[in-house]
């Protein structure tokens, strides 16, 4: 383990939820455009061991375009957008097969999740994507995530999987994001031009100087570059997620980091839950309100979720995923939360037991009208 981290444990081993992102250069053999199977097998073993230890793991895998273009015999050089998208369509299915087979050897099931920026930025879709990932993780499944390259257009896409992985980590409140690529970490100068450049083991704040360094070293670091890694680390810092940048060009790269291999950690000052609650409390303008009874108020103050049975009145008009104000029977504003049902549905299920939700609105969207992770008390 990195000596600078000794006093605070091992952020990777201690994390209950981890997102691991692997870049195309690790996955694909440059000479023939095929999968580096030996490497992938060793990584699959490491991921399985993490899941075996009880950690929830998500994989963000690049490589669909590179694999697909070789498979479809597309010439080298720049492709048209539709050709990239066709390559991704073929390559993604190959990736999915490989992960299913390799993780299956360890008894781990996989699931494919293809996202567009709308899924992480639009609050309604965000809640859906989050619950789907939660359901998979609770079942010990390894979600394999990539951008939905076949539908994402040039203007509306993440474009790089570093940022996509950071958004996923933020969305599921992961404690740790691991970016495996072909660099050892973050240097205090460009190591390709300055022989005295040294690796920075721990970064606790992204200063303008660091941002300048990342910009300058963009070409030296290849496709995604340090700039997108820094952008990812910045998203994670705000979300309370630690980011690890390490070189994946070794077998068992996660073990290498644990054994003290070179890497850079970006460490935030707060936990994902604290960051999420601050975001809910501070930045959202409530679109409506839910008046609750005293039993529900007591449950909320003890850290519980808000169930439909405790709601007496629904005011205003809101969508699923919007922020709402939660008001006590005496008219006091007591909490902010992201609501799991829209205002029409909320009116139909208020006062109902959770088992009755489906009868009233035709589907069961979850027992809670506001889940405790999406709720923050105002006087705390
Ligand atoms: N989504 C792209 C692919 O699977 C990769 C993007 C990236 O490498 O950052 O091919």
Short mmCIF file of C-alpha atoms and ligand atoms in Angstrom, two decimals:
data_model
loop_
_atom_site.label_atom_id
_atom_site.label_comp_id
_atom_site.label_asym_id
_atom_site.label_seq_id
_atom_site.Cartn_x
_atom_site.Cartn_y
_atom_site.Cartn_z
CA UNK A 1 0.00 0.00 0.00
CA UNK A 2 1.05 3.57 -0.66
CA UNK A 3 2.90 4.82 2.43
CA UNK A 4 1.15 8.22 2.33
CA UNK A 5 -2.12 6.40 2.94
CA UNK A 6 -1.08 4.28 5.90
CA UNK A 7 -2.83 6.41 8.47
CA UNK A 8 -6.20 6.14 6.78
CA UNK A 9 -6.47 2.52 5.74
CA UNK A 10 -6.65 1.24 2.19
CA UNK A 11 -9.34 3.14 0.24
CA UNK A 12 -9.63 0.34 -2.34
CA UNK A 13 -9.88 -2.56 0.09
CA UNK A 14 -12.11 -0.66 2.51
CA UNK A 15 -14.60 0.49 -0.15
CA UNK A 16 -17.90 -1.38 -0.12
CA UNK A 17 -18.67 -0.16 -3.65
CA UNK A 18 -16.01 0.21 -6.36
CA UNK A 19 -16.09 1.22 -10.05
CA UNK A 20 -13.18 -0.10 -12.13
CA UNK A 21 -12.60 1.45 -15.56
CA UNK A 22 -10.33 -0.19 -18.12
CA UNK A 23 -9.13 1.53 -21.27
CA UNK A 24 -9.01 0.10 -24.80
CA UNK A 25 -5.18 0.04 -24.85
CA UNK A 26 -5.19 -2.58 -22.08
CA UNK A 27 -7.95 -4.72 -23.50
CA UNK A 28 -7.01 -4.87 -27.14
CA UNK A 29 -3.88 -6.20 -28.79
CA UNK A 30 -2.72 -3.36 -31.06
CA UNK A 31 -1.25 -5.73 -33.67
CA UNK A 32 -4.37 -7.77 -34.47
CA UNK A 33 -7.24 -5.82 -32.90
CA UNK A 34 -8.22 -8.81 -30.77
CA UNK A 35 -8.85 -9.09 -27.04
CA UNK A 36 -5.85 -9.51 -24.72
CA UNK A 37 -7.38 -12.58 -23.17
CA UNK A 38 -4.60 -13.44 -20.75
CA UNK A 39 -4.66 -9.97 -19.30
CA UNK A 40 -8.43 -9.94 -19.11
CA UNK A 41 -8.43 -13.32 -17.38
CA UNK A 42 -6.14 -12.03 -14.67
CA UNK A 43 -8.28 -8.93 -14.17
CA UNK A 44 -11.43 -11.09 -14.05
CA UNK A 45 -9.79 -13.09 -11.25
CA UNK A 46 -9.10 -9.91 -9.31
CA UNK A 47 -12.65 -8.62 -9.76
CA UNK A 48 -14.08 -11.98 -8.69
CA UNK A 49 -11.89 -11.93 -5.57
CA UNK A 50 -13.21 -8.47 -4.67
CA UNK A 51 -16.81 -9.63 -5.11
CA UNK A 52 -15.95 -12.76 -3.09
CA UNK A 53 -14.76 -10.51 -0.24
CA UNK A 54 -18.19 -8.86 -0.23
CA UNK A 55 -17.35 -5.73 -2.24
CA UNK A 56 -19.85 -4.50 -4.83
CA UNK A 57 -18.01 -3.95 -8.11
CA UNK A 58 -18.92 -2.29 -11.40
CA UNK A 59 -16.78 -2.44 -14.50
CA UNK A 60 -16.68 0.36 -17.07
CA UNK A 61 -15.13 -1.21 -20.13
CA UNK A 62 -13.95 0.52 -23.27
CA UNK A 63 -12.91 -1.43 -26.33
CA UNK A 64 -16.16 -1.85 -28.26
CA UNK A 65 -15.11 0.38 -31.16
CA UNK A 66 -11.58 -1.02 -31.40
CA UNK A 67 -12.79 -4.64 -31.35
CA UNK A 68 -15.64 -4.00 -33.77
CA UNK A 69 -13.58 -2.21 -36.36
CA UNK A 70 -11.15 -5.15 -36.58
CA UNK A 71 -14.03 -7.65 -36.68
CA UNK A 72 -15.77 -5.73 -39.49
CA UNK A 73 -12.47 -5.27 -41.37
CA UNK A 74 -12.72 -1.50 -41.38
CA UNK A 75 -9.63 0.29 -42.62
CA UNK A 76 -7.36 2.19 -40.25
CA UNK A 77 -7.59 5.94 -39.83
CA UNK A 78 -10.64 8.06 -39.14
CA UNK A 79 -14.06 6.53 -39.70
CA UNK A 80 -17.40 8.25 -40.36
CA UNK A 81 -19.73 8.56 -37.37
CA UNK A 82 -22.00 5.79 -38.68
CA UNK A 83 -18.97 3.53 -39.14
CA UNK A 84 -17.84 4.13 -35.56
CA UNK A 85 -21.34 3.35 -34.40
CA UNK A 86 -21.48 0.17 -36.49
CA UNK A 87 -18.09 -0.87 -35.08
CA UNK A 88 -19.34 -0.26 -31.53
CA UNK A 89 -22.48 -2.34 -32.20
CA UNK A 90 -20.37 -5.35 -33.21
CA UNK A 91 -17.62 -4.83 -30.66
CA UNK A 92 -19.96 -4.45 -27.70
CA UNK A 93 -21.45 -7.91 -28.23
CA UNK A 94 -17.94 -9.38 -28.30
CA UNK A 95 -17.08 -7.61 -25.05
CA UNK A 96 -20.26 -8.89 -23.45
CA UNK A 97 -19.46 -12.49 -24.44
CA UNK A 98 -15.91 -12.22 -23.13
CA UNK A 99 -16.98 -10.85 -19.74
CA UNK A 100 -19.77 -13.38 -19.38
CA UNK A 101 -17.39 -16.24 -20.08
CA UNK A 102 -14.47 -15.01 -17.97
CA UNK A 103 -16.51 -13.99 -14.94
CA UNK A 104 -18.63 -17.14 -15.30
CA UNK A 105 -15.49 -19.21 -14.61
CA UNK A 106 -15.53 -17.66 -11.14
CA UNK A 107 -19.28 -18.17 -10.70
CA UNK A 108 -20.00 -14.45 -11.14
CA UNK A 109 -22.91 -13.26 -13.30
CA UNK A 110 -22.61 -10.17 -15.49
CA UNK A 111 -25.08 -7.63 -16.89
CA UNK A 112 -24.64 -5.13 -19.72
CA UNK A 113 -25.55 -1.51 -19.03
CA UNK A 114 -25.21 1.00 -21.88
CA UNK A 115 -25.65 4.64 -20.89
CA UNK A 116 -25.93 8.03 -22.57
CA UNK A 117 -25.33 11.34 -20.73
CA UNK A 118 -29.09 11.76 -20.38
CA UNK A 119 -29.14 8.74 -18.08
CA UNK A 120 -26.82 10.36 -15.57
CA UNK A 121 -27.82 14.04 -15.97
CA UNK A 122 -31.63 13.82 -16.25
CA UNK A 123 -32.96 13.22 -12.75
CA UNK A 124 -35.77 10.86 -13.66
CA UNK A 125 -33.58 8.60 -15.78
CA UNK A 126 -30.83 8.94 -13.19
CA UNK A 127 -33.06 7.40 -10.51
CA UNK A 128 -33.96 4.55 -12.87
CA UNK A 129 -30.36 3.83 -13.83
CA UNK A 130 -29.34 4.02 -10.17
CA UNK A 131 -32.01 1.57 -9.02
CA UNK A 132 -31.17 -0.86 -11.81
CA UNK A 133 -27.50 -0.83 -10.84
CA UNK A 134 -28.41 -1.19 -7.15
CA UNK A 135 -30.56 -4.24 -7.93
CA UNK A 136 -27.73 -5.88 -9.87
CA UNK A 137 -25.15 -5.11 -7.16
CA UNK A 138 -27.37 -6.45 -4.39
CA UNK A 139 -27.50 -9.73 -6.29
CA UNK A 140 -23.72 -9.97 -6.56
CA UNK A 141 -23.81 -9.36 -10.33
CA UNK A 142 -20.98 -7.47 -12.10
CA UNK A 143 -22.52 -4.68 -14.20
CA UNK A 144 -20.41 -4.07 -17.31
CA UNK A 145 -20.97 -0.47 -18.35
CA UNK A 146 -20.12 1.39 -21.55
CA UNK A 147 -21.41 4.39 -23.40
CA UNK A 148 -24.28 3.54 -25.74
CA UNK A 149 -22.06 4.39 -28.71
CA UNK A 150 -24.51 3.23 -31.38
CA UNK A 151 -27.06 5.92 -30.51
CA UNK A 152 -24.91 8.64 -28.92
CA UNK A 153 -24.35 11.45 -31.40
CA UNK A 154 -21.22 13.56 -31.56
CA UNK A 155 -22.79 16.44 -29.62
CA UNK A 156 -24.53 14.32 -27.01
CA UNK A 157 -21.96 11.89 -25.71
CA UNK A 158 -19.50 11.53 -22.88
CA UNK A 159 -16.90 10.74 -25.55
CA UNK A 160 -14.52 9.15 -23.09
CA UNK A 161 -15.03 6.46 -20.52
CA UNK A 162 -13.04 8.24 -17.78
CA UNK A 163 -15.85 10.75 -17.32
CA UNK A 164 -18.55 8.13 -17.87
CA UNK A 165 -16.98 6.03 -15.09
CA UNK A 166 -16.90 9.06 -12.76
CA UNK A 167 -20.58 9.76 -13.44
CA UNK A 168 -21.42 6.12 -12.71
CA UNK A 169 -19.42 6.24 -9.46
CA UNK A 170 -21.22 9.44 -8.49
CA UNK A 171 -24.61 7.97 -9.41
CA UNK A 172 -24.23 4.89 -7.21
CA UNK A 173 -22.30 6.70 -4.44
CA UNK A 174 -19.26 4.43 -4.88
CA UNK A 175 -16.45 5.04 -2.40
CA UNK A 176 -13.78 4.32 -4.98
CA UNK A 177 -13.15 4.71 -8.72
CA UNK A 178 -10.15 2.93 -10.26
CA UNK A 179 -8.92 4.23 -13.63
CA UNK A 180 -6.63 1.63 -15.18
CA UNK A 181 -4.77 2.83 -18.25
CA UNK A 182 -1.24 3.07 -19.63
CA UNK A 183 0.08 5.68 -17.18
CA UNK A 184 1.45 5.10 -13.68
CA UNK A 185 -0.37 8.06 -12.22
CA UNK A 186 -0.18 11.83 -12.06
CA UNK A 187 3.27 13.46 -12.35
CA UNK A 188 4.39 16.90 -11.17
CA UNK A 189 5.82 17.52 -14.68
CA UNK A 190 5.56 15.82 -18.05
CA UNK A 191 7.63 12.62 -17.58
CA UNK A 192 8.15 12.23 -21.34
CA UNK A 193 10.09 15.50 -21.56
CA UNK A 194 11.41 16.02 -18.02
CA UNK A 195 13.58 13.32 -16.52
CA UNK A 196 13.16 14.65 -12.98
CA UNK A 197 9.34 14.43 -13.10
CA UNK A 198 8.03 12.54 -10.10
CA UNK A 199 4.77 10.77 -9.42
CA UNK A 200 2.40 12.45 -6.96
CA UNK A 201 1.10 9.65 -4.68
CA UNK A 202 -1.78 11.51 -3.03
CA UNK A 203 -3.77 14.57 -4.18
CA UNK A 204 -6.32 16.10 -1.85
CA UNK A 205 -7.20 19.17 -3.86
CA UNK A 206 -7.32 19.81 -7.60
CA UNK A 207 -5.48 23.12 -7.90
CA UNK A 208 -5.23 25.26 -11.08
CA UNK A 209 -1.54 24.19 -11.30
CA UNK A 210 -2.56 20.54 -11.47
CA UNK A 211 -5.13 21.31 -14.14
CA UNK A 212 -2.43 23.07 -16.17
CA UNK A 213 -0.14 20.06 -15.85
CA UNK A 214 -2.88 17.73 -17.07
CA UNK A 215 -3.58 19.95 -20.07
CA UNK A 216 0.10 20.13 -21.00
CA UNK A 217 0.59 16.39 -20.88
CA UNK A 218 -2.44 15.59 -22.98
CA UNK A 219 -0.67 14.34 -26.11
CA UNK A 220 2.07 12.59 -24.17
CA UNK A 221 -0.48 10.35 -22.50
CA UNK A 222 -2.37 9.12 -25.56
CA UNK A 223 -6.07 9.12 -26.41
CA UNK A 224 -8.07 9.94 -23.25
CA UNK A 225 -5.08 11.75 -21.80
CA UNK A 226 -4.57 13.09 -18.32
CA UNK A 227 -7.12 15.86 -18.89
CA UNK A 228 -10.08 13.45 -18.92
CA UNK A 229 -8.65 11.60 -15.91
CA UNK A 230 -8.44 14.84 -14.02
CA UNK A 231 -11.99 15.73 -15.10
CA UNK A 232 -13.10 12.35 -13.74
CA UNK A 233 -11.22 12.89 -10.48
CA UNK A 234 -12.86 16.31 -10.13
CA UNK A 235 -16.38 14.82 -10.47
CA UNK A 236 -15.44 12.19 -7.89
CA UNK A 237 -13.94 14.70 -5.43
CA UNK A 238 -17.26 16.53 -5.32
CA UNK A 239 -19.15 13.26 -4.99
CA UNK A 240 -17.02 12.06 -2.06
CA UNK A 241 -15.48 9.24 -4.15
CA UNK A 242 -11.73 8.44 -4.02
CA UNK A 243 -10.08 8.08 -7.44
CA UNK A 244 -7.12 5.82 -8.13
CA UNK A 245 -5.05 6.20 -11.31
CA UNK A 246 -2.75 3.26 -11.99
CA UNK A 247 -1.02 1.47 -14.83
CA UNK A 248 -2.92 -1.57 -16.00
CA UNK A 249 -0.08 -2.93 -18.17
CA UNK A 250 0.78 -5.69 -15.75
CA UNK A 251 -1.03 -8.84 -14.86
CA UNK A 252 -3.15 -8.46 -11.70
CA UNK A 253 -2.95 -4.62 -11.74
CA UNK A 254 -5.14 -4.16 -8.64
CA UNK A 255 -2.91 -6.47 -6.62
CA UNK A 256 0.12 -4.50 -7.83
CA UNK A 257 -1.34 -1.31 -6.36
CA UNK A 258 -2.16 -3.08 -3.10
CA UNK A 259 1.47 -4.27 -2.95
CA UNK A 260 2.75 -0.70 -3.10
CA UNK A 261 3.08 -0.28 -6.88
CA UNK A 262 3.09 3.23 -8.37
CA UNK A 263 -0.23 5.06 -8.49
CA UNK A 264 -1.95 8.34 -7.68
CA UNK A 265 -4.85 8.65 -5.26
CA UNK A 266 -7.25 11.61 -5.34
CA UNK A 267 -8.83 11.71 -1.89
CA UNK A 268 -11.96 13.76 -1.13
CA UNK A 269 -12.60 15.22 2.29
CA UNK A 270 -16.06 13.71 2.76
CA UNK A 271 -17.97 10.48 2.19
CA UNK A 272 -20.25 9.84 -0.82
CA UNK A 273 -23.35 9.88 1.40
CA UNK A 274 -22.41 13.23 2.97
CA UNK A 275 -21.70 14.67 -0.49
CA UNK A 276 -25.00 13.41 -1.86
CA UNK A 277 -26.96 14.79 1.09
CA UNK A 278 -25.29 18.18 0.75
CA UNK A 279 -26.22 18.24 -2.93
CA UNK A 280 -29.85 17.40 -2.12
CA UNK A 281 -30.01 19.96 0.70
CA UNK A 282 -28.28 22.79 -1.08
CA UNK A 283 -28.74 22.89 -4.80
CA UNK A 284 -32.27 21.86 -5.53
CA UNK A 285 -35.35 24.03 -5.66
CA UNK A 286 -38.29 21.94 -4.48
CA UNK A 287 -41.01 21.51 -7.11
CA UNK A 288 -43.76 20.58 -4.65
CA UNK A 289 -44.34 19.35 -1.14
CA UNK A 290 -45.54 16.36 0.84
CA UNK A 291 -47.33 16.93 4.15
CA UNK A 292 -46.70 14.00 6.49
CA UNK A 293 -48.23 12.72 9.73
CA UNK A 294 -46.47 12.61 13.11
CA UNK A 295 -45.64 8.89 12.86
CA UNK A 296 -43.79 9.49 9.59
CA UNK A 297 -42.03 12.52 11.09
CA UNK A 298 -40.73 10.39 13.97
CA UNK A 299 -39.50 7.76 11.50
CA UNK A 300 -37.72 10.41 9.41
CA UNK A 301 -36.04 11.95 12.43
CA UNK A 302 -34.72 8.48 13.34
CA UNK A 303 -33.14 8.19 9.87
CA UNK A 304 -35.93 6.23 8.16
CA UNK A 305 -37.44 6.55 4.69
CA UNK A 306 -40.77 8.21 3.94
CA UNK A 307 -43.45 5.64 3.07
CA UNK A 308 -46.70 6.53 1.24
CA UNK A 309 -48.71 5.55 4.33
CA UNK A 310 -47.32 8.56 6.22
CA UNK A 311 -48.22 11.13 3.54
CA UNK A 312 -51.41 13.16 4.15
CA UNK A 313 -51.31 15.74 1.41
CA UNK A 314 -49.49 16.29 -1.89
CA UNK A 315 -49.02 19.86 -3.13
CA UNK A 316 -47.74 21.13 -6.46
CA UNK A 317 -46.72 19.30 -9.60
CA UNK A 318 -43.50 17.31 -9.86
CA UNK A 319 -41.86 14.47 -11.77
CA UNK A 320 -40.27 11.34 -10.39
CA UNK A 321 -36.73 12.31 -9.31
CA UNK A 322 -37.62 15.94 -8.57
CA UNK A 323 -36.79 17.57 -5.26
CA UNK A 324 -39.74 18.02 -2.88
CA UNK A 325 -40.16 19.69 0.45
CA UNK A 326 -41.38 17.50 3.30
CA UNK A 327 -43.65 19.37 5.69
CA UNK A 328 -44.84 18.28 9.15
CA UNK A 329 -48.53 18.11 10.18
CA UNK A 330 -47.96 21.46 11.96
CA UNK A 331 -46.71 23.10 8.78
CA UNK A 332 -43.00 23.07 9.61
CA UNK A 333 -40.51 22.41 6.75
CA UNK A 334 -38.58 19.41 7.96
CA UNK A 335 -36.75 17.82 5.03
CA UNK A 336 -35.77 17.92 1.35
CA UNK A 337 -35.87 14.77 -0.71
CA UNK A 338 -35.85 13.31 -4.21
CA UNK A 339 -39.26 11.78 -4.77
CA UNK A 340 -39.70 8.32 -6.30
CA UNK A 341 -43.18 8.94 -7.79
CA UNK A 342 -44.62 11.87 -9.77
CA UNK A 343 -47.26 14.14 -8.20
CA UNK A 344 -50.27 12.37 -9.81
CA UNK A 345 -49.02 9.00 -8.58
CA UNK A 346 -48.17 10.44 -5.17
CA UNK A 347 -51.78 11.62 -4.79
CA UNK A 348 -53.04 8.14 -5.65
CA UNK A 349 -50.75 6.29 -3.23
CA UNK A 350 -50.76 8.72 -0.27
CA UNK A 351 -52.03 7.03 2.87
CA UNK A 352 -51.62 3.58 1.29
CA UNK A 353 -49.57 0.70 2.63
CA UNK A 354 -46.62 -0.17 0.37
CA UNK A 355 -48.28 -3.48 -0.68
CA UNK A 356 -51.19 -1.47 -2.10
CA UNK A 357 -49.06 0.70 -4.41
CA UNK A 358 -49.41 -1.61 -7.40
CA UNK A 359 -53.22 -1.77 -7.07
CA UNK A 360 -53.47 2.01 -7.04
CA UNK A 361 -51.14 2.97 -9.91
CA UNK A 362 -50.64 -0.25 -11.86
CA UNK A 363 -47.00 -0.89 -10.95
CA UNK A 364 -44.73 -1.15 -7.91
CA UNK A 365 -41.99 1.46 -8.16
CA UNK A 366 -40.47 0.82 -4.73
CA UNK A 367 -41.84 0.82 -1.16
CA UNK A 368 -40.60 4.32 -0.32
CA UNK A 369 -41.99 7.56 -1.67
CA UNK A 370 -38.68 9.18 -0.62
CA UNK A 371 -35.83 6.79 0.19
CA UNK A 372 -33.65 7.73 3.18
CA UNK A 373 -30.53 8.01 0.96
CA UNK A 374 -32.40 10.67 -1.02
CA UNK A 375 -33.58 12.60 1.99
CA UNK A 376 -31.98 15.23 4.18
CA UNK A 377 -33.40 16.80 7.34
CA UNK A 378 -33.29 20.61 7.28
CA UNK A 379 -32.46 21.23 10.93
CA UNK A 380 -29.44 18.96 10.98
N1 LIG B 1 -16.97 3.81 -25.58
C1 LIG B 1 -15.77 3.60 -26.36
C2 LIG B 1 -15.63 2.12 -26.74
O1 LIG B 1 -16.12 1.25 -26.09
C3 LIG B 1 -14.50 3.99 -25.62
C4 LIG B 1 -14.36 5.38 -25.11
C5 LIG B 1 -13.01 5.53 -24.37
O2 LIG B 1 -12.08 4.79 -24.68
O3 LIG B 1 -12.86 6.36 -23.49
O4 LIG B 1 -14.98 1.78 -27.69
#
